[in-house]
Short mmCIF file of C-alpha atoms in Angstrom, two decimals:
data_model
loop_
_atom_site.label_atom_id
_atom_site.label_comp_id
_atom_site.label_asym_id
_atom_site.label_seq_id
_atom_site.Cartn_x
_atom_site.Cartn_y
_atom_site.Cartn_z
CA MET A 242 0.00 0.00 0.00
CA THR A 243 1.02 3.63 -0.40
CA ASP A 244 3.31 4.68 2.43
CA ALA A 245 1.20 6.72 4.86
CA LEU A 246 4.28 7.18 7.03
CA ALA A 247 6.14 9.04 4.28
CA ILE A 248 3.17 11.35 3.67
CA ALA A 249 2.79 12.03 7.39
CA ARG A 250 6.48 12.86 7.77
CA ASP A 251 6.30 15.35 4.91
CA LEU A 252 3.27 17.00 6.52
CA ILE A 253 4.79 17.14 10.01
CA ARG A 254 7.92 18.81 8.64
CA CYS A 255 5.71 21.73 7.61
CA PRO A 256 5.39 23.79 10.85
CA SER A 257 1.77 24.70 10.18
CA VAL A 258 0.88 26.21 13.54
CA THR A 259 -2.45 28.02 13.16
CA PRO A 260 -2.84 30.17 11.09
CA ALA A 261 0.32 29.34 9.08
CA ASP A 262 0.11 26.75 6.31
CA ALA A 263 3.89 26.39 5.92
CA GLY A 264 3.51 24.25 2.81
CA ALA A 265 1.34 21.47 4.26
CA LEU A 266 -1.50 21.89 1.77
CA GLY A 267 1.04 21.99 -1.04
CA VAL A 268 2.22 18.50 -0.06
CA LEU A 269 -1.33 17.18 -0.40
CA ALA A 270 -2.10 19.13 -3.57
CA ALA A 271 0.89 17.63 -5.38
CA LEU A 272 0.00 14.06 -4.39
CA LEU A 273 -3.65 14.41 -5.35
CA LYS A 274 -3.01 16.18 -8.66
CA ASP A 275 -0.65 13.39 -9.68
CA ALA A 276 -3.44 10.90 -8.96
CA GLY A 277 -5.91 12.70 -11.21
CA PHE A 278 -7.80 14.79 -8.67
CA GLU A 279 -9.11 18.22 -9.55
CA VAL A 280 -7.52 20.29 -6.78
CA GLN A 281 -8.59 23.75 -5.70
CA ARG A 282 -6.96 25.98 -3.10
CA VAL A 283 -9.36 28.47 -1.51
CA THR A 284 -8.46 31.30 0.86
CA PHE A 285 -11.05 32.78 3.22
CA SER A 286 -10.85 36.02 5.17
CA GLU A 287 -12.81 37.80 7.86
CA ALA A 288 -12.19 41.05 9.67
CA GLY A 289 -10.15 40.54 12.81
CA THR A 290 -8.93 37.07 11.81
CA ALA A 291 -6.05 35.70 9.78
CA ASP A 292 -6.47 34.67 6.13
CA ILE A 293 -6.71 30.87 5.95
CA ASP A 294 -5.79 28.60 3.06
CA ASN A 295 -7.98 25.54 2.46
CA LEU A 296 -7.99 22.67 -0.05
CA TYR A 297 -10.76 20.84 -1.87
CA ALA A 298 -9.94 17.95 -4.20
CA ARG A 299 -12.30 15.60 -6.02
CA ILE A 300 -12.07 12.74 -8.46
CA GLY A 301 -15.23 11.49 -10.18
CA ARG A 302 -18.42 13.47 -10.83
CA GLU A 303 -21.24 11.11 -9.95
CA ALA A 304 -22.81 9.72 -6.80
CA PRO A 305 -22.15 8.07 -4.43
CA HIS A 306 -19.72 10.65 -3.10
CA ILE A 307 -17.57 10.02 -0.02
CA THR A 308 -15.34 12.76 1.33
CA PHE A 309 -12.43 12.55 3.75
CA ALA A 310 -12.11 15.64 5.93
CA GLY A 311 -9.37 16.95 8.14
CA HIS A 312 -7.11 19.83 9.15
CA THR A 313 -3.41 20.42 8.61
CA ASP A 314 -3.07 23.21 11.17
CA VAL A 315 -1.64 22.25 14.55
CA VAL A 316 -1.37 23.74 18.02
CA PRO A 317 1.94 25.34 19.09
CA PRO A 318 4.66 22.88 20.14
CA GLY A 319 5.28 24.50 23.52
CA ASP A 320 8.83 24.23 24.83
CA GLU A 321 10.59 22.70 21.83
CA SER A 322 13.65 21.89 23.93
CA ALA A 323 11.46 19.51 25.95
CA TRP A 324 10.75 17.28 22.94
CA SER A 325 12.70 14.03 22.73
CA LEU A 326 12.92 14.62 18.98
CA GLY A 327 12.27 17.86 17.15
CA ALA A 328 8.66 19.05 17.31
CA PHE A 329 8.60 19.21 13.50
CA SER A 330 11.22 16.57 12.78
CA GLY A 331 8.89 13.79 11.67
CA GLU A 332 11.41 11.29 13.02
CA VAL A 333 10.64 7.66 13.88
CA LYS A 334 11.93 6.10 17.08
CA ASP A 335 11.02 2.74 18.64
CA GLY A 336 8.10 2.30 16.26
CA TYR A 337 6.59 5.77 16.83
CA LEU A 338 6.36 8.78 14.55
CA TYR A 339 7.12 11.93 16.54
CA GLY A 340 6.01 15.48 15.82
CA ARG A 341 3.30 18.02 16.32
CA GLY A 342 0.28 16.79 14.40
CA ALA A 343 1.35 13.14 14.29
CA VAL A 344 -1.93 12.23 16.02
CA ASP A 345 -4.01 15.39 15.60
CA MET A 346 -4.32 15.02 12.72
CA LYS A 347 -1.68 14.91 10.01
CA GLY A 348 -1.26 11.20 10.66
CA GLY A 349 -4.95 10.60 9.99
CA ILE A 350 -4.89 12.66 6.80
CA ALA A 351 -1.83 10.77 5.57
CA CYS A 352 -3.60 7.45 6.13
CA SER A 353 -6.71 8.55 4.23
CA VAL A 354 -4.65 9.84 1.30
CA ALA A 355 -2.58 6.65 1.22
CA ALA A 356 -5.71 4.48 1.27
CA VAL A 357 -7.41 6.47 -1.48
CA LEU A 358 -4.36 6.47 -3.76
CA ASP A 359 -3.91 2.75 -3.26
CA TYR A 360 -7.60 2.12 -4.00
CA LEU A 361 -7.51 4.19 -7.18
CA ARG A 362 -4.42 2.41 -8.50
CA GLU A 363 -6.20 -0.90 -8.20
CA HIS A 364 -9.37 0.42 -9.85
CA GLY A 365 -8.01 2.12 -12.92
CA GLY A 366 -7.89 5.59 -11.42
CA LYS A 367 -11.62 5.88 -10.78
CA PRO A 368 -13.90 5.03 -7.85
CA ARG A 369 -16.08 2.55 -9.75
CA GLU A 370 -15.73 0.66 -13.01
CA ASP A 371 -19.15 1.87 -14.20
CA GLY A 372 -17.90 5.46 -14.03
CA ASN A 373 -20.06 6.39 -11.08
CA GLY A 374 -18.79 7.35 -7.68
CA SER A 375 -16.66 10.20 -6.36
CA ILE A 376 -13.99 10.63 -3.70
CA SER A 377 -12.96 13.99 -2.33
CA PHE A 378 -10.87 15.65 0.37
CA LEU A 379 -11.99 18.62 2.48
CA ILE A 380 -8.87 19.92 4.20
CA THR A 381 -8.70 23.12 6.22
CA GLY A 382 -5.97 25.10 7.94
CA ASP A 383 -8.30 26.59 10.57
CA GLU A 384 -9.51 24.03 13.08
CA GLU A 385 -7.27 24.50 16.10
CA ASP A 386 -8.10 28.19 16.53
CA VAL A 387 -11.31 30.16 15.96
CA SER A 388 -12.58 27.98 13.08
CA VAL A 389 -14.22 30.79 11.12
CA ASN A 390 -12.23 30.69 7.87
CA GLY A 391 -12.02 26.95 7.51
CA THR A 392 -14.42 24.03 7.15
CA VAL A 393 -17.59 26.04 7.75
CA LYS A 394 -16.80 28.34 4.81
CA LEU A 395 -15.27 25.60 2.66
CA LEU A 396 -18.49 23.59 2.87
CA LYS A 397 -20.57 26.62 1.93
CA TRP A 398 -18.21 27.38 -0.95
CA ALA A 399 -18.50 23.78 -2.21
CA ALA A 400 -22.30 23.74 -1.90
CA GLU A 401 -22.58 26.95 -3.91
CA ARG A 402 -20.72 25.15 -6.70
CA GLY A 403 -23.10 22.22 -6.69
CA GLU A 404 -21.00 19.81 -4.66
CA ILE A 405 -23.16 17.21 -2.89
CA PHE A 406 -21.63 14.93 -0.27
CA ASP A 407 -23.25 11.62 0.58
CA HIS A 408 -21.01 10.60 3.48
CA CYS A 409 -17.92 11.86 5.28
CA VAL A 410 -15.10 10.33 7.31
CA LEU A 411 -13.31 12.84 9.54
CA GLY A 412 -9.89 11.57 10.59
CA GLU A 413 -9.79 13.05 14.10
CA PRO A 414 -8.08 10.86 16.72
CA SER A 415 -11.21 9.10 17.95
CA ASN A 416 -9.73 5.99 19.56
CA GLN A 417 -9.22 6.13 23.32
CA GLU A 418 -6.77 3.33 24.15
CA VAL A 419 -6.22 1.10 21.12
CA MET A 420 -7.09 1.14 17.44
CA GLY A 421 -10.66 0.08 16.87
CA ASP A 422 -12.13 0.91 20.26
CA CYS A 423 -14.26 3.92 19.30
CA ILE A 424 -16.07 5.68 16.45
CA LYS A 425 -17.46 9.13 17.12
CA ILE A 426 -20.94 9.39 15.63
CA GLY A 427 -21.91 12.65 17.31
CA ARG A 428 -20.82 15.37 19.68
CA ARG A 429 -22.51 17.38 22.37
CA GLY A 430 -23.05 21.05 21.68
CA SER A 431 -21.11 23.74 23.51
CA GLN A 432 -22.53 27.01 24.82
CA SER A 433 -20.67 29.52 26.97
CA GLY A 434 -21.94 32.51 28.89
CA THR A 435 -21.36 34.82 31.84
CA LEU A 436 -23.69 35.15 34.82
CA VAL A 437 -23.79 38.80 35.90
CA VAL A 438 -25.18 39.85 39.31
CA GLU A 439 -25.77 43.54 39.95
CA GLY A 440 -25.26 44.91 43.44
CA LYS A 441 -24.38 48.31 44.88
CA GLN A 442 -20.85 49.29 45.78
CA GLY A 443 -20.23 50.57 49.30
CA HIS A 444 -18.05 50.59 52.40
CA VAL A 445 -17.90 47.34 54.33
CA ALA A 446 -18.52 49.24 57.58
CA TYR A 447 -21.90 50.38 56.26
CA PRO A 448 -23.37 47.29 54.55
CA HIS A 449 -26.90 48.69 54.86
CA ARG A 450 -25.92 51.33 52.32
CA ALA A 451 -24.68 48.74 49.81
CA ALA A 452 -25.90 45.55 48.15
CA ASN A 453 -23.27 42.83 48.10
CA PRO A 454 -23.48 40.68 44.94
CA VAL A 455 -20.97 38.07 46.19
CA PRO A 456 -23.35 36.03 48.38
CA ASP A 457 -26.02 36.33 45.68
CA ILE A 458 -23.82 35.04 42.89
CA SER A 459 -22.74 32.18 45.15
CA ARG A 460 -26.39 31.20 45.66
CA LEU A 461 -27.12 31.43 41.95
CA ILE A 462 -24.07 29.33 41.02
CA VAL A 463 -25.30 26.58 43.31
CA ALA A 464 -28.86 26.88 42.05
CA LEU A 465 -27.87 26.63 38.39
CA SER A 466 -25.29 23.88 38.96
CA ASP A 467 -27.18 21.56 41.29
CA GLU A 468 -30.28 20.77 39.24
CA PRO A 469 -29.54 18.49 36.27
CA LEU A 470 -30.38 19.87 32.86
CA ASP A 471 -31.59 16.43 31.73
CA GLN A 472 -31.03 12.72 32.29
CA GLY A 473 -29.26 12.04 29.01
CA SER A 474 -30.66 10.46 25.86
CA ALA A 475 -30.31 7.26 23.88
CA GLN A 476 -26.98 8.29 22.32
CA PHE A 477 -25.75 11.03 24.67
CA GLN A 478 -24.69 11.38 28.29
CA PRO A 479 -26.45 14.03 30.43
CA SER A 480 -25.82 17.68 29.65
CA ASN A 481 -23.51 19.49 32.02
CA LEU A 482 -23.29 23.13 33.16
CA GLU A 483 -19.89 23.94 34.62
CA PHE A 484 -18.84 27.27 36.17
CA THR A 485 -15.21 28.06 35.38
CA SER A 486 -14.44 31.43 37.00
CA VAL A 487 -15.83 34.04 39.40
CA ASP A 488 -14.70 37.67 39.36
CA VAL A 489 -15.75 40.86 41.16
CA GLY A 490 -12.98 43.12 39.87
CA ASN A 491 -12.15 44.22 43.39
CA SER A 492 -8.68 44.35 44.93
CA ALA A 493 -9.73 46.14 48.14
CA SER A 494 -10.79 44.33 51.28
CA ASN A 495 -12.86 47.20 52.67
CA VAL A 496 -15.09 47.77 49.64
CA ILE A 497 -18.25 45.87 48.79
CA PRO A 498 -18.15 45.33 45.00
CA GLY A 499 -20.89 46.58 42.75
CA THR A 500 -20.96 43.66 40.30
CA ALA A 501 -20.04 39.97 40.32
CA ARG A 502 -19.49 37.86 37.19
CA ALA A 503 -19.15 34.10 36.75
CA LYS A 504 -18.20 32.39 33.49
CA PHE A 505 -19.66 28.99 32.61
CA ASN A 506 -19.82 26.46 29.81
CA ILE A 507 -22.58 23.98 28.99
CA ARG A 508 -21.99 20.77 27.06
CA TYR A 509 -25.46 19.75 25.98
CA ASN A 510 -27.06 16.78 24.26
CA ASP A 511 -29.86 16.29 21.74
CA CYS A 512 -32.55 16.92 24.36
CA HIS A 513 -31.96 20.60 23.59
CA THR A 514 -31.43 23.07 20.81
CA GLN A 515 -29.27 26.10 21.47
CA GLU A 516 -32.41 28.21 21.79
CA SER A 517 -34.30 25.85 24.11
CA LEU A 518 -31.21 25.39 26.28
CA ARG A 519 -30.79 29.13 26.77
CA ALA A 520 -34.49 29.46 27.58
CA LEU A 521 -34.26 26.69 30.18
CA VAL A 522 -31.29 28.26 31.95
CA GLU A 523 -32.86 31.74 31.82
CA GLU A 524 -36.06 30.41 33.41
CA ARG A 525 -34.12 28.70 36.19
CA LEU A 526 -32.23 31.91 36.81
CA ARG A 527 -35.45 33.91 37.13
CA THR A 528 -36.79 31.40 39.64
CA ALA A 529 -33.58 31.47 41.68
CA CYS A 530 -33.43 35.28 41.69
CA GLY A 531 -36.96 35.76 42.93
CA ASN A 532 -37.94 39.39 43.37
CA ARG A 533 -34.73 40.47 45.11
CA ILE A 534 -31.61 39.49 43.14
CA ARG A 535 -30.83 41.43 39.96
CA ALA A 536 -29.02 39.13 37.53
CA HIS A 537 -28.79 38.30 33.85
CA ILE A 538 -26.78 36.12 31.49
CA GLU A 539 -24.53 37.37 28.71
CA TRP A 540 -24.48 34.55 26.16
CA LEU A 541 -21.50 34.10 23.86
CA PRO A 542 -22.09 33.27 20.18
CA SER A 543 -21.66 29.57 19.45
CA ASN A 544 -21.41 27.48 16.30
CA ALA A 545 -20.82 24.27 18.26
CA ASN A 546 -24.24 22.69 17.91
CA VAL A 547 -25.09 19.15 18.94
CA PHE A 548 -25.18 16.61 16.12
CA LEU A 549 -25.73 12.89 15.68
CA THR A 550 -25.19 10.49 12.79
CA LYS A 551 -27.77 7.84 13.54
CA PRO A 552 -26.51 4.25 13.40
CA GLY A 553 -27.30 2.69 10.03
CA SER A 554 -25.74 1.27 6.90
CA PHE A 555 -22.83 3.74 6.83
CA THR A 556 -21.83 3.16 10.45
CA GLU A 557 -22.25 -0.58 9.95
CA LEU A 558 -19.91 -0.44 6.96
CA ALA A 559 -17.28 1.37 9.04
CA VAL A 560 -17.66 -1.04 11.95
CA ALA A 561 -17.17 -3.99 9.60
CA ALA A 562 -13.97 -2.49 8.16
CA ILE A 563 -12.63 -1.82 11.66
CA GLU A 564 -13.48 -5.30 12.90
CA GLU A 565 -11.77 -6.87 9.91
CA ALA A 566 -8.56 -4.90 10.49
CA THR A 567 -8.41 -4.96 14.30
CA GLY A 568 -10.62 -7.79 15.53
CA ARG A 569 -12.47 -5.26 17.71
CA LYS A 570 -16.03 -3.99 17.47
CA PRO A 571 -15.83 -0.25 18.17
CA GLU A 572 -18.11 1.63 20.52
CA LEU A 573 -20.37 4.17 18.82
CA SER A 574 -19.59 7.19 20.98
CA THR A 575 -20.72 10.80 21.33
CA SER A 576 -18.27 11.77 24.09
CA GLY A 577 -15.55 14.40 23.98
CA GLY A 578 -15.32 17.99 22.81
CA THR A 579 -16.22 19.64 19.55
CA SER A 580 -14.74 19.13 16.08
CA ASP A 581 -15.39 20.25 12.51
CA ALA A 582 -17.88 17.40 12.25
CA ARG A 583 -20.40 19.85 13.72
CA PHE A 584 -20.24 21.77 10.44
CA ILE A 585 -20.11 18.74 8.16
CA SER A 586 -23.18 17.17 9.78
CA SER A 587 -25.38 19.85 8.17
CA TYR A 588 -24.37 18.56 4.72
CA CYS A 589 -24.16 14.78 5.11
CA PRO A 590 -23.81 11.97 7.67
CA VAL A 591 -20.33 12.07 9.22
CA ILE A 592 -18.31 9.77 11.43
CA GLU A 593 -15.01 10.46 13.15
CA PHE A 594 -12.37 7.76 13.10
CA GLY A 595 -8.63 8.25 13.31
CA LEU A 596 -5.63 7.36 15.42
CA VAL A 597 -5.34 6.85 19.18
CA GLY A 598 -5.58 10.28 20.79
CA GLN A 599 -3.59 9.85 24.00
CA THR A 600 -0.70 12.21 23.12
CA MET A 601 -2.50 14.87 21.06
CA HIS A 602 -1.49 18.44 22.02
CA GLN A 603 1.22 17.09 24.34
CA ILE A 604 5.01 17.37 24.32
CA ASP A 605 6.31 14.36 22.35
CA GLU A 606 3.06 13.88 20.45
CA ARG A 607 3.51 10.60 18.61
CA ALA A 608 1.67 7.96 16.63
CA ALA A 609 2.50 4.28 16.47
CA VAL A 610 3.60 3.35 12.95
CA ALA A 611 1.67 0.08 13.32
CA ASP A 612 -1.48 2.07 14.10
CA MET A 613 -0.98 4.13 10.97
CA GLU A 614 -0.72 0.96 8.91
CA THR A 615 -3.91 -0.33 10.52
CA LEU A 616 -5.78 2.93 9.94
CA THR A 617 -4.78 2.91 6.27
CA LYS A 618 -6.18 -0.62 5.96
CA ILE A 619 -9.41 0.45 7.65
CA TYR A 620 -9.88 3.41 5.31
CA ARG A 621 -9.14 1.12 2.39
CA GLY A 622 -11.72 -1.35 3.68
CA ILE A 623 -14.31 1.42 3.95
CA LEU A 624 -13.66 2.38 0.31
CA ASP A 625 -13.86 -1.24 -0.86
CA GLN A 626 -17.27 -1.71 0.76
CA TYR A 627 -18.59 1.75 -0.05
CA PHE A 628 -18.12 1.32 -3.80
CA ALA A 629 -18.80 -2.42 -3.94
#
């Protein structure tokens, strides 16, 4: 099979820390053009953010259309002197490929490209002998940061040009412990906000002339945190509201502050929409405030909506390919944080399956070469069954 390791090493040696591309998309563009893909590089901009380069490549023009998605941008390496091997060396030691992005997710992209190129070589350079079928790659350079000039705009750009996706495999590091233990079929939504309690500033010696918001915000934090938002659903664990900071902006010990603020984040399941979730929390706040406490919530904008790819023929196909390569039947999971799958899910069913994610974002991020070989076989197995 095509050497996924060689592709991954070339990608890692491009120090593509968000928002820099550093040549990573060029590596992919050259490989895919040589294989007959129509490759397009698209740059998106928005005021206050960096310009981001993205790549879309497709071979074939008919349905069914499967796309492999991913991102070539990586988080900063941290203290590079702390790495056993260079953060962007792409070196192999004791069976592991080292470098920022080895797991998240240049290694996964390399495996998908290797599998696709291998598949096309064995099938005359086209997805199906009857001329039907399409394979594409949706690759962004804006996933690890604000995610405004990447996948969300690339999907819109593709749709405006008549591109229709039937299914997507996103190569995020989904496995928890070993290859084949987990497929992500959904993610909880994420909504952040700030609880603001209004008091009245005054001298601590004259509390009757002030209104202290500190005890009130403490009561409200407990009230909003203690009552569950739901009991979970068939595919999702219960939603969770977590307060992350409390601030009164007061450095003096003899002054009662005028305002108290507490930041929070909610990870919510498919029992809620963003709108119904906000309404629920607002109603609970009104009840807890009664007629005395003056408080409100400042909601932050969010594009991290809950999504679910319902188990069916596509997930069954992926499970079969994973079982064949690993001997394990993966869990269909919705745990973890957000990913670009939240955008893709509005266009087609999407699953997340990649490498083992234990070292992502860490010093000495590394991927087992054997796992990369296995992942390439799994992607190849998915293609074999998808176009059978």
